[in-house]
Tab-separated table of C-alpha atoms and ligand atoms in Angstrom:
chain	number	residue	atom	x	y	z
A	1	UNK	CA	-7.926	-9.286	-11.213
A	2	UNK	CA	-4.406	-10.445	-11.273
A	3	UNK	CA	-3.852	-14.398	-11.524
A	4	UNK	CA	-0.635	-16.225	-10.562
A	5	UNK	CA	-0.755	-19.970	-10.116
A	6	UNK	CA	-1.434	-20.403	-6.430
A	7	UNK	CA	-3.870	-17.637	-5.436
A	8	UNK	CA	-5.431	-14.548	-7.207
A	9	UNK	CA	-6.345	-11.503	-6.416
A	10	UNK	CA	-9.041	-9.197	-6.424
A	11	UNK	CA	-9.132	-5.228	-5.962
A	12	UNK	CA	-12.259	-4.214	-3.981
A	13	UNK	CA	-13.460	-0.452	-3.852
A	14	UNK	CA	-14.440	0.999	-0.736
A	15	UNK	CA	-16.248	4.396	0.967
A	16	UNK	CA	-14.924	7.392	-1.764
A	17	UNK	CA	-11.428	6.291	-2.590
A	18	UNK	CA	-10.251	3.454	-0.645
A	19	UNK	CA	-8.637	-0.237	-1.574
A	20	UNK	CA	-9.489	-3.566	0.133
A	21	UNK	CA	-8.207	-6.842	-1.317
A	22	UNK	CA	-8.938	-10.305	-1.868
A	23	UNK	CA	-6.814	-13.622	-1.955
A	24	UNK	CA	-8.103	-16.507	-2.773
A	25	UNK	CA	-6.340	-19.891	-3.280
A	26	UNK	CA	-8.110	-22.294	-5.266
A	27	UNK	CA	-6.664	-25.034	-4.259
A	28	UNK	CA	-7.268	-24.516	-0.275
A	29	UNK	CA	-10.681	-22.950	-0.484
A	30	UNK	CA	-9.046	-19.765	1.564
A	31	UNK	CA	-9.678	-16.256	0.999
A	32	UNK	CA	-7.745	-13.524	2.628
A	33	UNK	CA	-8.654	-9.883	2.881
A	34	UNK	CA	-6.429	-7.128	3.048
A	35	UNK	CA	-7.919	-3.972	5.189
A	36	UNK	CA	-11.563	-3.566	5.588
A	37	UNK	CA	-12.871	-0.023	4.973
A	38	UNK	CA	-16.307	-1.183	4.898
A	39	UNK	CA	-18.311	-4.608	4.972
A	40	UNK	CA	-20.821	-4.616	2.470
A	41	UNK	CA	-18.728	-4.164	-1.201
A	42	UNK	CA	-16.553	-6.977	0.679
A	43	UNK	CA	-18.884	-9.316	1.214
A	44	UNK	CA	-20.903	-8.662	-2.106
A	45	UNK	CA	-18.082	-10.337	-4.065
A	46	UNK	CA	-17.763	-12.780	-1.347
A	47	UNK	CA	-21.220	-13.722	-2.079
A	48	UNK	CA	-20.540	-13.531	-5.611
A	49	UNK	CA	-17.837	-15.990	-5.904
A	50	UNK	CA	-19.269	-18.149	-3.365
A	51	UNK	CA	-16.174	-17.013	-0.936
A	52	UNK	CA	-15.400	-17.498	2.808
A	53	UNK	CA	-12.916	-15.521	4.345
A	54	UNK	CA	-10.492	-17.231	6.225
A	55	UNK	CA	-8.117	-14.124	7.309
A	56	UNK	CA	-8.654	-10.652	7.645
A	57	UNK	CA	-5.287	-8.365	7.557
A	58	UNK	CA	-4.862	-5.439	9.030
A	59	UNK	CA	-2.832	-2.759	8.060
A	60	UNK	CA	-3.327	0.009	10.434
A	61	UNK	CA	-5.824	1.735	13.093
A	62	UNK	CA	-7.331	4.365	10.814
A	63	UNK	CA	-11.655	3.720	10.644
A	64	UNK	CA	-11.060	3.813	6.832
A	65	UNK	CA	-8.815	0.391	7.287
A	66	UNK	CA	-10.839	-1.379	10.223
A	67	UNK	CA	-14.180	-0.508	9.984
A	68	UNK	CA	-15.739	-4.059	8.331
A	69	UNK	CA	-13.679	-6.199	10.764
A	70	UNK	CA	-16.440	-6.423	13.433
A	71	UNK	CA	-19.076	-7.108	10.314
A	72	UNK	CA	-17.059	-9.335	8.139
A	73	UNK	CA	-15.306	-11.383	10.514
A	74	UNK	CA	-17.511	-14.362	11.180
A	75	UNK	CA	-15.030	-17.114	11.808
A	76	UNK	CA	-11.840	-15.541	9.817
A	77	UNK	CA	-8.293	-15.310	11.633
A	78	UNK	CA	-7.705	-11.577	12.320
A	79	UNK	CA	-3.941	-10.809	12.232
A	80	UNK	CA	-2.835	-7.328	12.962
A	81	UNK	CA	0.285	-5.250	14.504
A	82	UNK	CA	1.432	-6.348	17.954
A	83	UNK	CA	2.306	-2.478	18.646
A	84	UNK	CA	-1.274	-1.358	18.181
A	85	UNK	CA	-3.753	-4.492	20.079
A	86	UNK	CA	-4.930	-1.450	22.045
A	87	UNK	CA	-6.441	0.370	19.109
A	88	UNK	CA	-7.179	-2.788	16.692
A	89	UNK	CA	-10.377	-4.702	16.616
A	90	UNK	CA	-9.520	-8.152	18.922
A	91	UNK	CA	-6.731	-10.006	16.732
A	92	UNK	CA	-6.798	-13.382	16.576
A	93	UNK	CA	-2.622	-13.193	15.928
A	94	UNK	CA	-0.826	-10.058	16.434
A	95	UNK	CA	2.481	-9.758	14.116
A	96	UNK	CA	5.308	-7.514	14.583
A	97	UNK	CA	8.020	-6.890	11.680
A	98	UNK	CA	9.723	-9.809	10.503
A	99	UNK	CA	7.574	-12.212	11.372
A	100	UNK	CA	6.049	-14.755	8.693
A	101	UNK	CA	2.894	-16.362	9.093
A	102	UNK	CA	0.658	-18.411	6.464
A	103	UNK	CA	-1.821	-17.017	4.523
A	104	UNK	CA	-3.877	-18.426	1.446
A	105	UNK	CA	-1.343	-21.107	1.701
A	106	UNK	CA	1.468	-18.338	0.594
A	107	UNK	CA	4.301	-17.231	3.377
A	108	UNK	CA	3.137	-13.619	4.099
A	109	UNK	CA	5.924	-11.897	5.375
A	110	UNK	CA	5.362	-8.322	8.200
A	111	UNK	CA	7.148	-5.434	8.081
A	112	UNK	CA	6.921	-2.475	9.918
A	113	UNK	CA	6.191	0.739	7.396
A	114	UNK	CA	5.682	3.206	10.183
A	115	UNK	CA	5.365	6.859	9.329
A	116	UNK	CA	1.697	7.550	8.384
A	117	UNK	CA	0.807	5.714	12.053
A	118	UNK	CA	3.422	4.026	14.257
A	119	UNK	CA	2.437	0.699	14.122
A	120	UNK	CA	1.470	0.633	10.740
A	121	UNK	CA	2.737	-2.963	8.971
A	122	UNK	CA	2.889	-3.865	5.742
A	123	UNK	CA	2.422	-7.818	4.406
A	124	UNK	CA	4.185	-8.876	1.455
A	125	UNK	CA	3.400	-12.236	-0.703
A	126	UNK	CA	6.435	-13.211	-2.164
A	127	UNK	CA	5.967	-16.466	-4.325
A	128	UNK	CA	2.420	-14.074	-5.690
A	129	UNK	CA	4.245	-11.383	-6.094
A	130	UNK	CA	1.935	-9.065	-3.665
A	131	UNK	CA	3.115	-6.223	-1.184
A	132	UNK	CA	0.195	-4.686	0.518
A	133	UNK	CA	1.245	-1.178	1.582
A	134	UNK	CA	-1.807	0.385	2.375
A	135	UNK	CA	-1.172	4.337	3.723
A	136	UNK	CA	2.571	3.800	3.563
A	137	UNK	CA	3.680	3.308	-0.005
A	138	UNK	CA	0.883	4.320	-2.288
A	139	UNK	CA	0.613	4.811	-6.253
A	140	UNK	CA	3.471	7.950	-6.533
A	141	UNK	CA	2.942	8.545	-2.836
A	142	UNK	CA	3.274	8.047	0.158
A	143	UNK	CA	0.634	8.234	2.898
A	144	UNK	CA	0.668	11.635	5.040
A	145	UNK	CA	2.828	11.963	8.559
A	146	UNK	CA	0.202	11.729	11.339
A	147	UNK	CA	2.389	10.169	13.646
A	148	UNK	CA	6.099	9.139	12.462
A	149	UNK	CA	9.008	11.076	11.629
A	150	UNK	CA	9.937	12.025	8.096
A	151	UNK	CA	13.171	9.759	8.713
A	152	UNK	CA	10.872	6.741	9.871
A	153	UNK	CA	8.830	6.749	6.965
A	154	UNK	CA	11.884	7.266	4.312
A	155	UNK	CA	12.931	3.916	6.275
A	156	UNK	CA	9.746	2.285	4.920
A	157	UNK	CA	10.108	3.379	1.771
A	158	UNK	CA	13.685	2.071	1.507
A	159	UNK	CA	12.558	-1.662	3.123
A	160	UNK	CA	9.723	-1.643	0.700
A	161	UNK	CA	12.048	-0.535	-2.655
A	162	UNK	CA	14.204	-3.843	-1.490
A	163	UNK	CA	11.592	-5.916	-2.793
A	164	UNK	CA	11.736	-7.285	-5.820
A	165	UNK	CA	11.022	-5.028	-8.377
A	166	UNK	CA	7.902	-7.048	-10.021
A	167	UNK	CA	5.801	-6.997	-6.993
A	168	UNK	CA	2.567	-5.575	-7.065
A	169	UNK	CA	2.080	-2.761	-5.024
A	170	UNK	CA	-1.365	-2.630	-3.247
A	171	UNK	CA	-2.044	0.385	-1.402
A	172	UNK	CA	-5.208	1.445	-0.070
A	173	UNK	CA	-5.906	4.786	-1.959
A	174	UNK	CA	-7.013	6.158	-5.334
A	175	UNK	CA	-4.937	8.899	-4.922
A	176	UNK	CA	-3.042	8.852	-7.832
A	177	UNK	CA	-4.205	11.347	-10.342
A	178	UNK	CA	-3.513	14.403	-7.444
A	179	UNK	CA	-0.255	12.446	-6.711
A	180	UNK	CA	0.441	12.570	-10.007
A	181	UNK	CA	0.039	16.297	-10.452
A	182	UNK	CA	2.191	16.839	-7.473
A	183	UNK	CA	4.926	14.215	-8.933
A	184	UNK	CA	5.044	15.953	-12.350
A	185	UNK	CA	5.379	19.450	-10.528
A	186	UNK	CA	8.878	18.531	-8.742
A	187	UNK	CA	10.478	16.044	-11.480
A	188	UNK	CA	8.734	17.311	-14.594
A	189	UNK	CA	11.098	15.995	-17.411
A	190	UNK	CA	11.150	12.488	-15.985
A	191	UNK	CA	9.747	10.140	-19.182
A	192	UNK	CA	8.917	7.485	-17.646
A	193	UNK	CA	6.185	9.686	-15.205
A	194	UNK	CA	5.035	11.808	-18.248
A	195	UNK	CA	4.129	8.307	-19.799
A	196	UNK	CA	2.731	6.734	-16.541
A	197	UNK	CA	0.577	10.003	-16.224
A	198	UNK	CA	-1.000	9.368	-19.213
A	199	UNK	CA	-1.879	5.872	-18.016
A	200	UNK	CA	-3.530	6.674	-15.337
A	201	UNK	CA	-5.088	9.962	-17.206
A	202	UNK	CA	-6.779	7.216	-19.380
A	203	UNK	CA	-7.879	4.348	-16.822
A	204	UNK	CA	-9.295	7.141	-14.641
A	205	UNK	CA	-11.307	8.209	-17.716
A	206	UNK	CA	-12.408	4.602	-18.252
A	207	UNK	CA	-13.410	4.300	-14.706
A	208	UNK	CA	-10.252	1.519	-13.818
A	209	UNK	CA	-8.445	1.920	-10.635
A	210	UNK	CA	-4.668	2.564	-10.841
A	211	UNK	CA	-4.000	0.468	-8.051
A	212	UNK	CA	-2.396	-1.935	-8.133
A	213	UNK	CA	1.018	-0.662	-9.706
A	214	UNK	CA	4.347	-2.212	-10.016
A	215	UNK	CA	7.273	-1.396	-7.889
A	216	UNK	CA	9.512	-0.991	-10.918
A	217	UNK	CA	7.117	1.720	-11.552
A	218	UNK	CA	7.123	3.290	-8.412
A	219	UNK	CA	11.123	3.354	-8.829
A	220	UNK	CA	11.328	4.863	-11.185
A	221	UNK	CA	8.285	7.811	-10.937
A	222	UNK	CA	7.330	7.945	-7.062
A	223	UNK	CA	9.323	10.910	-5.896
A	224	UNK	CA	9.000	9.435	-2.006
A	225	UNK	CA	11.361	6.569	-3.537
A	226	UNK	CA	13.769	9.048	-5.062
A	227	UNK	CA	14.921	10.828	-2.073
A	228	UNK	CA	18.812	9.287	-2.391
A	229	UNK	CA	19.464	9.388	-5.939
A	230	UNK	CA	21.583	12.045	-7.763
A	231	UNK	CA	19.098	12.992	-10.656
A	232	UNK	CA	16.107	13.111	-8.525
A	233	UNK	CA	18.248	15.170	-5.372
A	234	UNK	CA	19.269	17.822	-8.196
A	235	UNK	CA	16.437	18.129	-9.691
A	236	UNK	CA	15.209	19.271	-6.411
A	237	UNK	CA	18.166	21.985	-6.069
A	238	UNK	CA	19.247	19.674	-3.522
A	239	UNK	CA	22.205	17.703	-4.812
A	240	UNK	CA	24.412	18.075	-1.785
A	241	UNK	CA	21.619	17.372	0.460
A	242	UNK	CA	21.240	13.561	2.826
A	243	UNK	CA	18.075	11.965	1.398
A	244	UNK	CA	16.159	11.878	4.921
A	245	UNK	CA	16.299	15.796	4.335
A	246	UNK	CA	15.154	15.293	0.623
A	247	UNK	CA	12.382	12.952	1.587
A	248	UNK	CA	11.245	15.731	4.503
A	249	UNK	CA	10.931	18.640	2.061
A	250	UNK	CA	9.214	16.464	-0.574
A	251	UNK	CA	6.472	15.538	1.903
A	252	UNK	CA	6.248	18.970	3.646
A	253	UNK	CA	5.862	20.111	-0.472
A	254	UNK	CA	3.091	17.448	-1.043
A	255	UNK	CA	1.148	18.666	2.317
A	256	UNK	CA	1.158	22.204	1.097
A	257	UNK	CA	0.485	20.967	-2.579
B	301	ZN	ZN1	-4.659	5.668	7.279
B	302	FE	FE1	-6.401	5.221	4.630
């Protein structure tokens, strides 16, 4: 649970390996939650806390993101992408990128992070400090290609490596130990991943998720971030290369890994 002084925020784990999340402001009584893999962990900590949601956020289309809408929504405000009403439970507001809307009392900023689906949005926090990325940026990954372009999703990455660099990165996997073993396979000598692999060796061992992680972090480790700079494009043998064709062959790597 991470605390800042308007809202916290609370990590829920879902079906095998997915991420939902909670805000709640004190203050305003509001809880939002981020993606809804399934209802019933959700609502157990609702009950818990004596929570009612007042927003559900959704990502993207994928069952594993939307599944607990219908269940969980009750009253709450369902805001999703404008590009994908058709395939999206009914939204109460549908957001496109750039737009701003209120949330938990904190302005909750869209972007579009197409790439895993077209369509897919992001919503960042900035006065908490939150970025929900869901399939798109993920613990040192990115989320696989099913509909955009390599050179969509590199566009993501870069909007999402703009923010500042102490913002919590939610995304909606645990993925990270077998991203892990891919990242240390292309940029083995990087210190700063050997470190951050023995991290998440030992929270996975203790039974902690690795999620949320900080974008500094992700800078400097997550090789779908790396795709423009000199050190990472050489270590790949690719040093002449543009970074749209670095950031192609590391994914096309990652979906053979
Ligand atoms: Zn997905
Ligand atoms: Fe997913």
């Amino acid at each position: 649970m991470t605390k800042t002084a308007a809202v916290e925020m609370v990590v829920v784990p879902c079906l095998r390996d997915n991420y939902a999340f909670l805000v709640h402001n004190r203050a305003t009584q509001q809880t939002a939650l981020i993606d809804a893999p399934e209802a019933a962990p959700i609502q157990a900590v609702l009950d818990g806390r004596g929570w009612t949601l007042s927003d559900i956020l959704i990502t993207h289309h994928h069952d594993d993101h939307i599944d607990g809408v219908g269940a969980l929504r009750k009253g709450a405000r369902v805001i999703g992408a404008k590009a994908d009403v058709h395939r999206l439970p009914d939204l109460d507001l549908a957001v496109q990128d750039g737009d701003e809307v209120t949330v938990c009392g904190q302005t909750t900023h869209v972007l579009d992070v197409s790439g895993h689906t077209v369509g897919h949005i992001a919503f960042h926090m900035p006065d908490a400090g939150f970025a929900f990325t869901a399939d798109s940026l993920m613990a040192l990954g990115c989320g696989r290609l099913f509909e955009g372009t390599p050179a969509q999703m590199w566009e993501s990455m870069q909007k999402l490596r703009a923010l500042p660099d102490d913002t919590l990165i939610c995304s909606g996997h645990e993925y990270t130990e077998s991203n892990a073993r891919f990242a240390a396979s292309l940029d083995p000598d990087n210190r700063d991943l050997i470190s951050r692999i023995k991290g998440i060796a030992a929270a996975r061992a203790a039974g902690q998720a690795t999620v949320p992680s900080t974008l500094t972090l992700e800078k400097r480790t997550n090789p779908f971030l790396r795709a423009d700079l000199p050190e990472f494009k050489s270590v790949m043998g690719m040093a002449d290369a543009s970074a749209v064709d670095v950031f192609t062959k590391v994914r096309a790597l990652k979906d053979r890994f």
